[in-house]
Each structure stands twice: as structure tokens, then as C-alpha cells.
Amino acid sequence: MKAWHDECGVFGIWNHPESAHLAYLGLYAIQHRGQESAGIVTLDGSVHHAHKGLGLVDEVFKEETLRSLRGTAAVGHVRYSTTGQNSLNNAQPMSASLFNGPVALAHNGNIVNAEPLKQDLRARGSIFQGTNDTEVLLHLIARHDSQDLLTCIRDSLERVEGAYSLTILSHKALFAVRDPYGFRPLVLGTMDGIGGRPAYVVASETCAFDLIGARFVREIQPGEIFWVDETGEHSVMMTRQVPRASCIFEHVYFSRPDSVVFGESVYEVRKRAGQTLAAQDDVEADIVIPVPDSGVPSAIGYAQKSGLPFELGIIRNHYIGRTFIQPSQSIRDFGVKIKLNPQSAVLRGKRVVVIDDSLVRGTTSRKIVNLIRAAGASEVHLRIAAPPTIGPCYYGVDTPEKSQLIAANQSLESIREFVGADSLRYLSMEGLRAAVGGQNGGFCAACFDGKYPTNLFGLEKDPHGNVREVV
Ligand code: AMP
């Protein structure tokens, strides 16, 4: 279940007559990656048209707006702030007018040395409009004295540490860039374009390609700068070589199950995680239920492996807007009940295994266990299809600071007591590693093992999960 929002999604398209409309659909497909703001910038001849706003994709863009975003190439972005506040100044793509033309940049990830870079840029006269780390990238690019945008991008990124999957639109090219660790996903696809030539599409997740009918070609490689212009497609690798560290949490929670991420189907990964959870379990129970929607694939895997019947013991209301009117009189568990309704007909008198994808603060699980029990279950056994979350993320996933992570501070037994379950088990780290499969190189699992692949430059998260620098 989604307890709070996070992260971002990026999109790019080149050589298509309906670039704004396809960017809109692409962003629609990756809306789960960010719900606070959305934006599209198109390239029309050598001019950019931009529209961005606060809200969901279909709130920010109407048909009329999309029609005014003329052009044959576009970049787009959906955002929830992991750094900076929620304001229009922070909405992306971020645009700048460079001496040789306009540039628009969309960024997914979090730059860990943004503060030192900002201080340096400010000392040299840069003025920042917003509070996010993406603007730093734009300033670095803008300050470079080369006339060649590729050189500007490449040299600027040499100074940047952390997570970035980028789509960048200039007056004559679309760039797709991924940091050398490959933290965040970024995929390349094609479809029929203008003049018998292909259209190129770049997106955070393959589910965006499915919607617009694009063919998946490959991942943008960690450390790759890919671009397409009038002369066709090109690619160079950054000089920096580091071990691959793709975000394991993309598979656990963040990506859509119908996407192929880091070369593996997210649905299959989650199912395997559930199967392993069952293989490591000896609980006696009557039914397996998921916490919808996040626990569904793992619960299917668990049920298949254990032979227990899979049931929908909790029904999710999908039509919750971002604000709803609360009754003035307090109703118990109102917040979670408006979204999740336990079915007594399924749960009464049953020993229930309930599966969720992750347990972070424990507050959601506690409410859910309570609801299941109140609906008549005789036993509630909570199973988590990931290891205990013990570390905050500094690479773009919205996890709170360490003091709020229940597993970083309490024993398994006291977590079980807190959530009120009869038993509690997590997937082992080895189980998760086996489930995510063999991609070339490794994963960043810092949220589960506390091993951060980069220097953190003294970053810390405050209790709300906002990144701040401690000096
Ligand atoms: P809690 O343990 O109460 O903090 O919440 C755990 C629930 O939040 C699980 O159901 C997850 O599906 C969901 N969740 C885990 N990580 C995130 C995240 N970064 N953003 C939003 N929801 C999340």
C-alpha cells in the first residue's frame, strides 16, 4: 500500500509528429513515479514550447494545451519531491536558454553532492530559482564554455555524484543519460517516425512503451550518453568506471509490475520473492492474502509455492483523490479504511498470511493487521517480500530518516508486537538477491544492507525524509 509518494519519472521522444500527445501518454503510464507535478517541453523547429504544472498528468494537460505544444520532439517529467519543496519552481523539465539555443532537462534520481556544487556555483554568480538538485545540472551545463552541448553535458556530469537518469532536449538533439552506477532505470525504444525514419523513445519504464506502441530496444547503459539528432543515433560512454548499483527497491516496490526493469520482469521478480518467502516459511495457515496492490504478485508467488489458497481479503478503493473530506467525528482507522476494506466473508475464523512488499515505519502494517483481525481472522501472520528496511535512501526513493525506520531501531519481536501480528517474517537478503536475478553487475540495496555505493557528502535526512546537509 502506498503510504507516501516519491521519486520521479522521465520521458523523451524524437522524430514523431505527435510528440506532445505521446509524451502525455508516456507520462500517464509512469504516473506512479510522481504525482505532484508534471511537465512537457517540445521542440518545434529550433524553438521550445513548455507547459508544466502542479498535479496529476491529466490535471496539468488538457487537449488544448497539448495542441499548443507543437513540434516533433519532446521531453517530459512527473515528479514528487525527494529534495526541494513542492512548488512550481521545482517542476520539471527545467529549461534554460543557452548561448546557442534552448535546453530542457528532466531528471530522475538524487545528486548527493548537490550542496557543495551549489555553493561553488553561487560563489561564481549562479542564481537558483528552486530548491531541488536538478537545477545544479542545468547550471553546470550552462556555465561550460564549449559550444558543443555534448561536451558541456559530459564535462558537467564528471563533477556530479549520485543518481541521475536524464532526458535532455536541445534545439537539435534529444539526449538520454544514465549515471555510471545505473541507479535509476532508463530504457530506449523505437516506433515509426517521420519520413520513413524511426522515432526514438526514452522512458523510465517499459510500461510507457506498451501504451504508445513503441518497441523496446535496450536499456540506456550505466554511464552512457545516448543522443539522436538529424544525422541519426549516437552514443558515448563516460570515462568514470564504477561497479553497477541499480536500485533493488525499484523491483521491490517502486516500478510497475508490468515493466521490465534492469532486464527483468518486475512481476516475475516479485512473484519469485513470494515463492522464496513461502519456501522459508513453516507457518500453518488457511489462506494467503495480499495488501493491495503492492503485495499482489508476491502473494501469488507465496500461494503457488505453499499450496495455500490465494484470496482477496482486502479490497482496495482505486478512486481516492489526493484530498478527501474527513468527518469531524473521529472514526477509527479512517485513513486506511477509506482505501482498504477487509472482507469478513473471506477472513472470518481464518488463519491468514498477509503479504506486503515492504515494511518501513510499520504504521501502515499495524493498521492493516488490526483491520484483518477486526474482520474476524483468528490469526494474522505478516510476511514481507523484502528484507527489513534499515537505511534511508539518498538516491531518489522517499524513505524517512533512520530513526523512523522501525527495523533500524527495534528487534523482530518488538516489530511483531508493534504491528500486532501473531508472527512476522521478512524475506532474506539472499532471497531478494536471487529473486532480482542476474543482471550485468550489481544492485544498490543500501535501504536493506546499509551499504551506500557513493560518498554521501555528509547528507542526512530529517524526520520527514527531506535531505539536508550536516556540516
Ligand atoms: P509503513 O511501514 O507504514 O511505513 O509503510 C509501508 C507501506 O508503504 C508498504 O505497504 C509499502 O508498499 C509502502 N511503501 C514502501 N516504500 C514506499 C515509498 N518509498 N513510497 C511510498 N510508499 C512506500
PDB file of C-alpha atoms in Angstrom, residues 188-358:
ATOM      1  CA  LEU A 188      15.223   3.070 -25.147  1.00  0.00           C
ATOM      2  CA  GLY A 189      12.569   2.166 -27.687  1.00  0.00           C
ATOM      3  CA  THR A 190      11.586   2.938 -31.264  1.00  0.00           C
ATOM      4  CA  MET A 191       8.428   3.340 -33.281  1.00  0.00           C
ATOM      5  CA  ASP A 192       7.542   4.565 -36.743  1.00  0.00           C
ATOM      6  CA  GLY A 193       8.525   8.178 -37.175  1.00  0.00           C
ATOM      7  CA  ILE A 194       8.543  10.930 -39.760  1.00  0.00           C
ATOM      8  CA  GLY A 195       9.876  10.429 -43.294  1.00  0.00           C
ATOM      9  CA  GLY A 196      10.271   6.663 -43.103  1.00  0.00           C
ATOM     10  CA  ARG A 197      12.815   7.096 -40.300  1.00  0.00           C
ATOM     11  CA  PRO A 198      12.280   5.693 -36.807  1.00  0.00           C
ATOM     12  CA  ALA A 199      11.030   7.731 -33.903  1.00  0.00           C
ATOM     13  CA  TYR A 200      13.143   7.246 -30.769  1.00  0.00           C
ATOM     14  CA  VAL A 201      11.539   6.969 -27.355  1.00  0.00           C
ATOM     15  CA  VAL A 202      13.176   7.046 -23.927  1.00  0.00           C
ATOM     16  CA  ALA A 203      11.348   6.376 -20.656  1.00  0.00           C
ATOM     17  CA  SER A 204      11.885   5.422 -17.040  1.00  0.00           C
ATOM     18  CA  GLU A 205       9.920   2.223 -17.534  1.00  0.00           C
ATOM     19  CA  THR A 206       8.904  -0.052 -20.384  1.00  0.00           C
ATOM     20  CA  CYS A 207       5.205   0.221 -19.440  1.00  0.00           C
ATOM     21  CA  ALA A 208       5.309   3.644 -21.157  1.00  0.00           C
ATOM     22  CA  PHE A 209       6.290   1.910 -24.426  1.00  0.00           C
ATOM     23  CA  ASP A 210       3.420  -0.558 -24.127  1.00  0.00           C
ATOM     24  CA  LEU A 211       0.872   2.235 -24.011  1.00  0.00           C
ATOM     25  CA  ILE A 212       2.192   4.161 -27.024  1.00  0.00           C
ATOM     26  CA  GLY A 213       3.029   1.079 -29.063  1.00  0.00           C
ATOM     27  CA  ALA A 214       6.809   1.549 -29.059  1.00  0.00           C
ATOM     28  CA  ARG A 215       9.205  -1.392 -29.360  1.00  0.00           C
ATOM     29  CA  PHE A 216      11.653  -1.901 -26.519  1.00  0.00           C
ATOM     30  CA  VAL A 217      15.226  -1.818 -27.841  1.00  0.00           C
ATOM     31  CA  ARG A 218      17.524  -1.837 -24.808  1.00  0.00           C
ATOM     32  CA  GLU A 219      18.452  -0.169 -21.538  1.00  0.00           C
ATOM     33  CA  ILE A 220      20.454   3.029 -21.700  1.00  0.00           C
ATOM     34  CA  GLN A 221      23.655   1.661 -20.158  1.00  0.00           C
ATOM     35  CA  PRO A 222      25.032   2.924 -16.848  1.00  0.00           C
ATOM     36  CA  GLY A 223      27.449   5.728 -17.747  1.00  0.00           C
ATOM     37  CA  GLU A 224      26.063   6.101 -21.281  1.00  0.00           C
ATOM     38  CA  ILE A 225      25.282   9.363 -23.031  1.00  0.00           C
ATOM     39  CA  PHE A 226      22.941   8.467 -25.886  1.00  0.00           C
ATOM     40  CA  TRP A 227      21.652  11.062 -28.310  1.00  0.00           C
ATOM     41  CA  VAL A 228      19.718  11.282 -31.503  1.00  0.00           C
ATOM     42  CA  ASP A 229      19.754  14.174 -33.960  1.00  0.00           C
ATOM     43  CA  GLU A 230      19.221  14.797 -37.676  1.00  0.00           C
ATOM     44  CA  THR A 231      22.141  12.535 -38.514  1.00  0.00           C
ATOM     45  CA  GLY A 232      20.805   9.570 -36.531  1.00  0.00           C
ATOM     46  CA  GLU A 233      21.656   7.925 -33.214  1.00  0.00           C
ATOM     47  CA  HIS A 234      24.943   8.219 -31.315  1.00  0.00           C
ATOM     48  CA  SER A 235      26.368   7.050 -28.036  1.00  0.00           C
ATOM     49  CA  VAL A 236      29.449   7.672 -25.896  1.00  0.00           C
ATOM     50  CA  MET A 237      30.386   6.275 -22.509  1.00  0.00           C
ATOM     51  CA  MET A 238      31.513   8.469 -19.642  1.00  0.00           C
ATOM     52  CA  THR A 239      35.088   7.849 -18.596  1.00  0.00           C
ATOM     53  CA  ARG A 240      34.240   7.021 -14.990  1.00  0.00           C
ATOM     54  CA  GLN A 241      34.019   3.287 -14.305  1.00  0.00           C
ATOM     55  CA  VAL A 242      32.246   2.141 -11.132  1.00  0.00           C
ATOM     56  CA  PRO A 243      30.537  -1.119 -10.201  1.00  0.00           C
ATOM     57  CA  ARG A 244      26.904  -1.178 -11.255  1.00  0.00           C
ATOM     58  CA  ALA A 245      24.485  -0.344  -8.418  1.00  0.00           C
ATOM     59  CA  SER A 246      20.921  -0.420  -9.729  1.00  0.00           C
ATOM     60  CA  CYS A 247      18.222   0.279  -7.159  1.00  0.00           C
ATOM     61  CA  ILE A 248      16.857  -3.005  -5.828  1.00  0.00           C
ATOM     62  CA  PHE A 249      13.837  -1.152  -4.424  1.00  0.00           C
ATOM     63  CA  GLU A 250      12.636  -0.486  -7.992  1.00  0.00           C
ATOM     64  CA  HIS A 251      11.882  -4.202  -8.088  1.00  0.00           C
ATOM     65  CA  VAL A 252      10.535  -4.408  -4.541  1.00  0.00           C
ATOM     66  CA  TYR A 253       8.099  -1.524  -4.671  1.00  0.00           C
ATOM     67  CA  PHE A 254       8.695   1.323  -6.972  1.00  0.00           C
ATOM     68  CA  SER A 255       8.318   0.179 -10.566  1.00  0.00           C
ATOM     69  CA  ARG A 256       5.099  -1.023 -12.110  1.00  0.00           C
ATOM     70  CA  PRO A 257       4.763  -4.818 -12.170  1.00  0.00           C
ATOM     71  CA  ASP A 258       4.162  -4.757 -15.938  1.00  0.00           C
ATOM     72  CA  SER A 259       7.555  -3.147 -16.587  1.00  0.00           C
ATOM     73  CA  VAL A 260      10.815  -4.863 -17.437  1.00  0.00           C
ATOM     74  CA  VAL A 261      13.398  -3.182 -15.225  1.00  0.00           C
ATOM     75  CA  PHE A 262      17.163  -3.828 -15.347  1.00  0.00           C
ATOM     76  CA  GLY A 263      16.393  -6.647 -17.761  1.00  0.00           C
ATOM     77  CA  GLU A 264      13.917  -8.495 -15.526  1.00  0.00           C
ATOM     78  CA  SER A 265      10.123  -8.520 -15.383  1.00  0.00           C
ATOM     79  CA  VAL A 266       9.125  -6.775 -12.159  1.00  0.00           C
ATOM     80  CA  TYR A 267       6.092  -9.038 -11.823  1.00  0.00           C
ATOM     81  CA  GLU A 268       8.223 -12.175 -12.061  1.00  0.00           C
ATOM     82  CA  VAL A 269      10.759 -10.807  -9.581  1.00  0.00           C
ATOM     83  CA  ARG A 270       8.016 -10.086  -7.046  1.00  0.00           C
ATOM     84  CA  LYS A 271       6.474 -13.499  -7.615  1.00  0.00           C
ATOM     85  CA  ARG A 272       9.834 -15.185  -7.063  1.00  0.00           C
ATOM     86  CA  ALA A 273      10.271 -13.161  -3.871  1.00  0.00           C
ATOM     87  CA  GLY A 274       6.913 -14.515  -2.661  1.00  0.00           C
ATOM     88  CA  GLN A 275       7.857 -18.075  -3.599  1.00  0.00           C
ATOM     89  CA  THR A 276      11.089 -17.842  -1.637  1.00  0.00           C
ATOM     90  CA  LEU A 277       9.232 -16.319   1.297  1.00  0.00           C
ATOM     91  CA  ALA A 278       6.957 -19.381   1.280  1.00  0.00           C
ATOM     92  CA  ALA A 279       9.879 -21.784   0.896  1.00  0.00           C
ATOM     93  CA  GLN A 280      11.483 -20.255   4.004  1.00  0.00           C
ATOM     94  CA  ASP A 281       8.224 -20.408   5.984  1.00  0.00           C
ATOM     95  CA  ASP A 282       6.678 -23.087   8.185  1.00  0.00           C
ATOM     96  CA  VAL A 283       3.543 -21.322   9.354  1.00  0.00           C
ATOM     97  CA  GLU A 284       0.244 -23.185   9.431  1.00  0.00           C
ATOM     98  CA  ALA A 285      -2.470 -21.111   7.817  1.00  0.00           C
ATOM     99  CA  ASP A 286      -5.729 -21.314   5.840  1.00  0.00           C
ATOM    100  CA  ILE A 287      -5.394 -18.532   3.265  1.00  0.00           C
ATOM    101  CA  VAL A 288      -2.895 -16.090   1.732  1.00  0.00           C
ATOM    102  CA  ILE A 289      -3.951 -12.522   1.034  1.00  0.00           C
ATOM    103  CA  PRO A 290      -2.055  -9.555  -0.427  1.00  0.00           C
ATOM    104  CA  VAL A 291      -2.034  -5.984   0.766  1.00  0.00           C
ATOM    105  CA  PRO A 292      -3.365  -4.487  -2.471  1.00  0.00           C
ATOM    106  CA  ASP A 293      -1.832  -3.512  -4.786  1.00  0.00           C
ATOM    107  CA  SER A 294       1.798  -3.645  -3.706  1.00  0.00           C
ATOM    108  CA  GLY A 295       1.709  -7.160  -2.246  1.00  0.00           C
ATOM    109  CA  VAL A 296      -0.248  -8.893  -5.032  1.00  0.00           C
ATOM    110  CA  PRO A 297       2.494 -10.517  -7.187  1.00  0.00           C
ATOM    111  CA  SER A 298       4.395 -11.740  -4.114  1.00  0.00           C
ATOM    112  CA  ALA A 299       1.224 -13.145  -2.570  1.00  0.00           C
ATOM    113  CA  ILE A 300       0.547 -15.059  -5.806  1.00  0.00           C
ATOM    114  CA  GLY A 301       4.089 -16.478  -5.617  1.00  0.00           C
ATOM    115  CA  TYR A 302       3.631 -17.365  -1.961  1.00  0.00           C
ATOM    116  CA  ALA A 303       0.316 -19.093  -2.619  1.00  0.00           C
ATOM    117  CA  GLN A 304       1.726 -21.059  -5.549  1.00  0.00           C
ATOM    118  CA  LYS A 305       4.693 -22.277  -3.546  1.00  0.00           C
ATOM    119  CA  SER A 306       2.853 -23.005  -0.293  1.00  0.00           C
ATOM    120  CA  GLY A 307      -0.250 -24.509  -1.880  1.00  0.00           C
ATOM    121  CA  LEU A 308      -2.460 -22.282   0.281  1.00  0.00           C
ATOM    122  CA  PRO A 309      -5.499 -20.685  -1.382  1.00  0.00           C
ATOM    123  CA  PHE A 310      -4.981 -17.126  -2.626  1.00  0.00           C
ATOM    124  CA  GLU A 311      -7.829 -14.833  -1.606  1.00  0.00           C
ATOM    125  CA  LEU A 312      -8.601 -11.145  -1.833  1.00  0.00           C
ATOM    126  CA  GLY A 313      -9.200 -10.484   1.834  1.00  0.00           C
ATOM    127  CA  ILE A 314      -8.812  -6.747   1.452  1.00  0.00           C
ATOM    128  CA  ILE A 315     -10.427  -4.737  -1.334  1.00  0.00           C
ATOM    129  CA  ARG A 316      -8.862  -1.504  -2.434  1.00  0.00           C
ATOM    130  CA  ASN A 317     -10.802   1.544  -3.497  1.00  0.00           C
ATOM    131  CA  HIS A 318      -8.940   2.865  -6.542  1.00  0.00           C
ATOM    132  CA  TYR A 319     -10.781   6.138  -6.793  1.00  0.00           C
ATOM    133  CA  ILE A 320      -9.259   8.043  -3.922  1.00  0.00           C
ATOM    134  CA  GLY A 321      -8.369  11.571  -4.901  1.00  0.00           C
ATOM    135  CA  ARG A 322      -5.498  13.268  -3.224  1.00  0.00           C
ATOM    136  CA  THR A 323      -7.784  15.131  -0.864  1.00  0.00           C
ATOM    137  CA  PHE A 324     -10.907  13.855   0.725  1.00  0.00           C
ATOM    138  CA  ILE A 325     -13.203  15.359   3.263  1.00  0.00           C
ATOM    139  CA  GLN A 326     -12.683  13.911   6.712  1.00  0.00           C
ATOM    140  CA  PRO A 327     -15.641  13.541   9.065  1.00  0.00           C
ATOM    141  CA  SER A 328     -15.385  15.837  12.040  1.00  0.00           C
ATOM    142  CA  GLN A 329     -16.149  12.968  14.405  1.00  0.00           C
ATOM    143  CA  SER A 330     -13.204  10.621  14.568  1.00  0.00           C
ATOM    144  CA  ILE A 331     -13.731   7.204  13.016  1.00  0.00           C
ATOM    145  CA  ARG A 332     -11.242   4.519  13.930  1.00  0.00           C
ATOM    146  CA  ASP A 333      -8.678   3.752  11.221  1.00  0.00           C
ATOM    147  CA  PHE A 334     -10.452   6.104   8.866  1.00  0.00           C
ATOM    148  CA  GLY A 335      -7.327   6.924   6.907  1.00  0.00           C
ATOM    149  CA  VAL A 336      -6.551   3.352   5.933  1.00  0.00           C
ATOM    150  CA  LYS A 337     -10.209   2.234   5.715  1.00  0.00           C
ATOM    151  CA  ILE A 338     -11.061   4.707   3.012  1.00  0.00           C
ATOM    152  CA  LYS A 339      -8.524   2.941   0.840  1.00  0.00           C
ATOM    153  CA  LEU A 340      -8.642  -0.658   2.066  1.00  0.00           C
ATOM    154  CA  ASN A 341     -11.724  -2.592   3.131  1.00  0.00           C
ATOM    155  CA  PRO A 342     -11.283  -6.017   4.735  1.00  0.00           C
ATOM    156  CA  GLN A 343     -13.871  -8.635   3.797  1.00  0.00           C
ATOM    157  CA  SER A 344     -15.270 -10.517   6.752  1.00  0.00           C
ATOM    158  CA  ALA A 345     -16.763 -13.169   4.468  1.00  0.00           C
ATOM    159  CA  VAL A 346     -13.240 -14.164   3.448  1.00  0.00           C
ATOM    160  CA  LEU A 347     -11.407 -13.577   6.708  1.00  0.00           C
ATOM    161  CA  ARG A 348     -13.749 -14.716   9.493  1.00  0.00           C
ATOM    162  CA  GLY A 349     -12.319 -17.588  11.531  1.00  0.00           C
ATOM    163  CA  LYS A 350      -9.327 -17.963   9.192  1.00  0.00           C
ATOM    164  CA  ARG A 351      -5.609 -18.181   9.905  1.00  0.00           C
ATOM    165  CA  VAL A 352      -4.390 -15.571   7.478  1.00  0.00           C
ATOM    166  CA  VAL A 353      -0.982 -14.995   5.898  1.00  0.00           C
ATOM    167  CA  VAL A 354      -0.896 -11.395   4.683  1.00  0.00           C
ATOM    168  CA  ILE A 355       1.838 -10.299   2.276  1.00  0.00           C
ATOM    169  CA  ASP A 356       3.154  -6.801   1.689  1.00  0.00           C
ATOM    170  CA  ASP A 357       6.139  -5.686  -0.369  1.00  0.00           C
ATOM    171  CA  SER A 358       7.969  -3.764   2.347  1.00  0.00           C
TER     172      SER A 358
END
